[in-house]
PDB file of C-alpha atoms in Angstrom:
ATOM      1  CA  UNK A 376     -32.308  47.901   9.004  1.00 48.00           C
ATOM      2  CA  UNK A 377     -33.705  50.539  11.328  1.00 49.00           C
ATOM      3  CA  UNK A 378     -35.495  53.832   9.754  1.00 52.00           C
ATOM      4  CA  UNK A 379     -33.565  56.503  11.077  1.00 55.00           C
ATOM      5  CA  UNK A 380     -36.242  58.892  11.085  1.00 58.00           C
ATOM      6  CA  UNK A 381     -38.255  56.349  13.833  1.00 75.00           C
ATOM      7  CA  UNK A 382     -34.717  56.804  16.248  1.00 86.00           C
ATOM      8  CA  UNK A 383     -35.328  58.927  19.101  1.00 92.00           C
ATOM      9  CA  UNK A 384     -34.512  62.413  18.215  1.00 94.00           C
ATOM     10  CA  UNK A 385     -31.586  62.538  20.242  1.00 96.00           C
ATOM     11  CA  UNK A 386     -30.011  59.092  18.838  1.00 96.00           C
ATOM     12  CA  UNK A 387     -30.683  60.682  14.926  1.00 96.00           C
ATOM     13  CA  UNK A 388     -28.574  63.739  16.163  1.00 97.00           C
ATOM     14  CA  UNK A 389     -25.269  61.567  16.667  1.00 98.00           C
ATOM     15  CA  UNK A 390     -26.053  58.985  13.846  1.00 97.00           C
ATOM     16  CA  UNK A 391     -26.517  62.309  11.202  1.00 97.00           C
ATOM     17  CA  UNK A 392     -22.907  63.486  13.486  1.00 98.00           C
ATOM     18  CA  UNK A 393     -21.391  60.606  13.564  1.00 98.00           C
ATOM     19  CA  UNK A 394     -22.089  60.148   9.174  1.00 98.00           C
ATOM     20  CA  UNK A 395     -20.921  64.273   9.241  1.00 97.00           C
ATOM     21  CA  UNK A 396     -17.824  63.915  10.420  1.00 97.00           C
ATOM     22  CA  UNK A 397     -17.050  60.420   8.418  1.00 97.00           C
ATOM     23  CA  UNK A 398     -17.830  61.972   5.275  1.00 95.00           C
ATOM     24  CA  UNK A 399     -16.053  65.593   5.982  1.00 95.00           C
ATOM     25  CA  UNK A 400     -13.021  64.148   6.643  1.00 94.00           C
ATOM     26  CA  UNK A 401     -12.932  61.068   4.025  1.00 95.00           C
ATOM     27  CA  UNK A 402     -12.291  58.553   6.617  1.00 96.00           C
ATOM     28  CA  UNK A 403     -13.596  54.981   6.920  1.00 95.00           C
ATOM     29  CA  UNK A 404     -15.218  55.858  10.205  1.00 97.00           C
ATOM     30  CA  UNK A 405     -16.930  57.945  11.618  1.00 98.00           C
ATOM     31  CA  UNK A 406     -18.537  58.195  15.408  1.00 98.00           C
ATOM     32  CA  UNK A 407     -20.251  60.482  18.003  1.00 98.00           C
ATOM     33  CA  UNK A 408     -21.050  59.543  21.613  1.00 98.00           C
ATOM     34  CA  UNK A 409     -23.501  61.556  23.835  1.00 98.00           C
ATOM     35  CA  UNK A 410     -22.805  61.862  27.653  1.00 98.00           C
ATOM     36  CA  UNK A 411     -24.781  62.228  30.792  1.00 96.00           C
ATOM     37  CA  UNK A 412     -25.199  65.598  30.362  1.00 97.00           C
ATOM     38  CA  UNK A 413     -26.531  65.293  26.424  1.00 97.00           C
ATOM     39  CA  UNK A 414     -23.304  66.947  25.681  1.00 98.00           C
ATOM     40  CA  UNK A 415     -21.995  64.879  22.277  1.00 98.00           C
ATOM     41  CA  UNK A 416     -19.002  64.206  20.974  1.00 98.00           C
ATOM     42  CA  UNK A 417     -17.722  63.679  17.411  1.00 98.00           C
ATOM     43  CA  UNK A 418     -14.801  61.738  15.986  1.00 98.00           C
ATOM     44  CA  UNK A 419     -13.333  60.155  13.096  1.00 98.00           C
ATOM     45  CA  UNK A 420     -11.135  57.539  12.654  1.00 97.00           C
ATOM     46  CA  UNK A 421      -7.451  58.304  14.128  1.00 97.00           C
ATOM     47  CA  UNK A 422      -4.594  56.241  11.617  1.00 96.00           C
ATOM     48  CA  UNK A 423      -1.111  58.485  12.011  1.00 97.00           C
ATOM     49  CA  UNK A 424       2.344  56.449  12.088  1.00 97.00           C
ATOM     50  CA  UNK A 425       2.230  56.170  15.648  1.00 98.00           C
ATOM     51  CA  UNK A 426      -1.055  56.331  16.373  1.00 97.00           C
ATOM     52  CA  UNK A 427      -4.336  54.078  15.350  1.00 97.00           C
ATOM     53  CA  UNK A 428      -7.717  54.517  16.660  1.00 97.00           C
ATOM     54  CA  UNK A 429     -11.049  53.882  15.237  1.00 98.00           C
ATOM     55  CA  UNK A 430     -13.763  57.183  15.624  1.00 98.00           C
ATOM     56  CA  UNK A 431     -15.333  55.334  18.189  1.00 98.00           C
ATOM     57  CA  UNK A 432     -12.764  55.388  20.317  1.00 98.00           C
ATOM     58  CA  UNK A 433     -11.769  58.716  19.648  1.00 98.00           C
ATOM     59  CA  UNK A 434     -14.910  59.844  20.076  1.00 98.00           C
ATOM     60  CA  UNK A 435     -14.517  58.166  24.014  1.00 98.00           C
ATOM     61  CA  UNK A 436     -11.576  59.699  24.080  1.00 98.00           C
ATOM     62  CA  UNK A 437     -12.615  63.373  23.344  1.00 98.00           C
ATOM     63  CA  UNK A 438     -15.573  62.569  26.015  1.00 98.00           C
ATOM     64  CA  UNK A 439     -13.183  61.577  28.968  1.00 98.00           C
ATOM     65  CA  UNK A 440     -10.702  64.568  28.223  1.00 98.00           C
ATOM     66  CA  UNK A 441     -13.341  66.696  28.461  1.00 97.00           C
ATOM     67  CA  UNK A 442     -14.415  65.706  31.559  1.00 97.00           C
ATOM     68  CA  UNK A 443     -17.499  63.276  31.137  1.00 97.00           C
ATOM     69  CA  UNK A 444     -17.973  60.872  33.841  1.00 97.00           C
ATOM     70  CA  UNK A 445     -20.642  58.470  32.069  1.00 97.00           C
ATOM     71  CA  UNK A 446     -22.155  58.164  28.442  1.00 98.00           C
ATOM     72  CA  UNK A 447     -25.651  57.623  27.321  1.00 97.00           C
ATOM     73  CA  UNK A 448     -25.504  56.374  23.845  1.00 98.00           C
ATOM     74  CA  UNK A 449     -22.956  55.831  20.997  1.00 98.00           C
ATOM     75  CA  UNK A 450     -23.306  56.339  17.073  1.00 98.00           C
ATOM     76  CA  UNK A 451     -20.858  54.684  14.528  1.00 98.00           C
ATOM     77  CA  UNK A 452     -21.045  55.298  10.498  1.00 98.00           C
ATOM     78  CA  UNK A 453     -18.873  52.527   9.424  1.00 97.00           C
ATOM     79  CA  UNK A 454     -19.088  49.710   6.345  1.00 96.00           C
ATOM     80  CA  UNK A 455     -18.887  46.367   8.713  1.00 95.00           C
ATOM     81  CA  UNK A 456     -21.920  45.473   9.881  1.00 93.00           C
ATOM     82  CA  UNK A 457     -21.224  45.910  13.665  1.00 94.00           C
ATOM     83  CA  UNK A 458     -19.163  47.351  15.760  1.00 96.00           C
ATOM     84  CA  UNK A 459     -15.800  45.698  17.449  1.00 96.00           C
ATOM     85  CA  UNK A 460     -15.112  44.306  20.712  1.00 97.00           C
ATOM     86  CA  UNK A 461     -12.683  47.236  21.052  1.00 97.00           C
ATOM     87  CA  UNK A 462     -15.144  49.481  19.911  1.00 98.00           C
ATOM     88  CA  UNK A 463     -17.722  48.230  22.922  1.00 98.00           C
ATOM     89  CA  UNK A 464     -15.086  48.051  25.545  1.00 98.00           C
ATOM     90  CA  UNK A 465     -14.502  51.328  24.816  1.00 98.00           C
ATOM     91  CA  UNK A 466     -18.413  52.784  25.239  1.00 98.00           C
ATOM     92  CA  UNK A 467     -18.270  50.061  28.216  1.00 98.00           C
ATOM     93  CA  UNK A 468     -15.820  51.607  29.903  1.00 97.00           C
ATOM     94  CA  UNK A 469     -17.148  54.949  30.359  1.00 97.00           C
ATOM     95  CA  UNK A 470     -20.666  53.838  29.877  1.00 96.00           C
ATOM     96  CA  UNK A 471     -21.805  51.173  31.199  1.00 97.00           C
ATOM     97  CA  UNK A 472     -22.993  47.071  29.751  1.00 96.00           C
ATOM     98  CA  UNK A 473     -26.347  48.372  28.909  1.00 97.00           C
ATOM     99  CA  UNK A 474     -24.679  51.525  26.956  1.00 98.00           C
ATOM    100  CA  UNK A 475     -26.569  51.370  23.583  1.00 97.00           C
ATOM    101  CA  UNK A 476     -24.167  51.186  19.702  1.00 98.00           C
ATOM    102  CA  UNK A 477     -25.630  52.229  16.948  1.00 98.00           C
ATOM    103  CA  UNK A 478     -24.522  50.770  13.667  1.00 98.00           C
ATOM    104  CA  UNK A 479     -25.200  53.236  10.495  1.00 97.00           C
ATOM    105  CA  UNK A 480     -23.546  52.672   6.771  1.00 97.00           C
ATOM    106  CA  UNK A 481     -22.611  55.256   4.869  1.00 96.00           C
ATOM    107  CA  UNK A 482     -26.082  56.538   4.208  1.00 95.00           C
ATOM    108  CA  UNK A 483     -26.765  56.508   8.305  1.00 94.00           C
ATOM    109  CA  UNK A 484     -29.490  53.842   7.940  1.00 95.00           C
ATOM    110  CA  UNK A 485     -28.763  51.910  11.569  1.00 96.00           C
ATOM    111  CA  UNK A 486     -28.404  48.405  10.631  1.00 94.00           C
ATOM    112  CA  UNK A 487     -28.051  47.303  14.145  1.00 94.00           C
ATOM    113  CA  UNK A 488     -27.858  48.639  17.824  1.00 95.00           C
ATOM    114  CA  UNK A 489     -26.279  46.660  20.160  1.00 96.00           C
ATOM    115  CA  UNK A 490     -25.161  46.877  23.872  1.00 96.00           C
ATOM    116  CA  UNK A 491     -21.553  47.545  24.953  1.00 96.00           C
ATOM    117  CA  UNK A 492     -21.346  44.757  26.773  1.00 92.00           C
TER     118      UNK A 492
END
């Protein structure tokens, strides 16, 4: 488990986003993703009839529609214990291999932060 206070300030930002938006909308997921710019961008999981994504990949999503061309870092607020291989080709391909995941629970402690590769 990773103190979330000892997080760079600008990884905290999209864990505490990322455990805002999972908990506003009562959803098992919820997700943020921060762009080259530092602009971030917050999801939660997607699960309509037609349509099923997890918050991390809405959270892609909303970054590519609105225009990002690369991401720095990714947040997820979830109860597994990491995130999927969906989930990382998703950060992968907009970010890059190297693109860091954090892994919060509910209470945004990261349990893990791995690479979207």
């Amino acid at each position: 488990m990773t103190d979330t206070s000892a997080l760079d300030p600008e990884d905290r930002k999209i864990v505490t986003l990322a455990r805002s938006a999972r908990a506003r909308n009562g959803v098992p997921e919820g997700a943020a993703v921060r762009d080259e710019t530092g602009r971030t961008y917050v999801a939660g999981t997607v699960a309509l009839d037609s349509l099923k994504l997890s918050a991390l990949q809405t959270a892609v999503a909303m970054a590519v529609a609105s225009g990002a061309t690369s991401l720095e870092a990714a947040a997820v607020v979830t109860e597994a214990e990491t995130a999927t291989a969906e989930d990382r080709a998703a950060v992968r391909d907009l970010g890059s291999d190297r693109t860091p995941v954090l892994v919060a629970g509910p209470d945004g402690t990261v349990r893990a932060t791995v690479t979207a590769g």
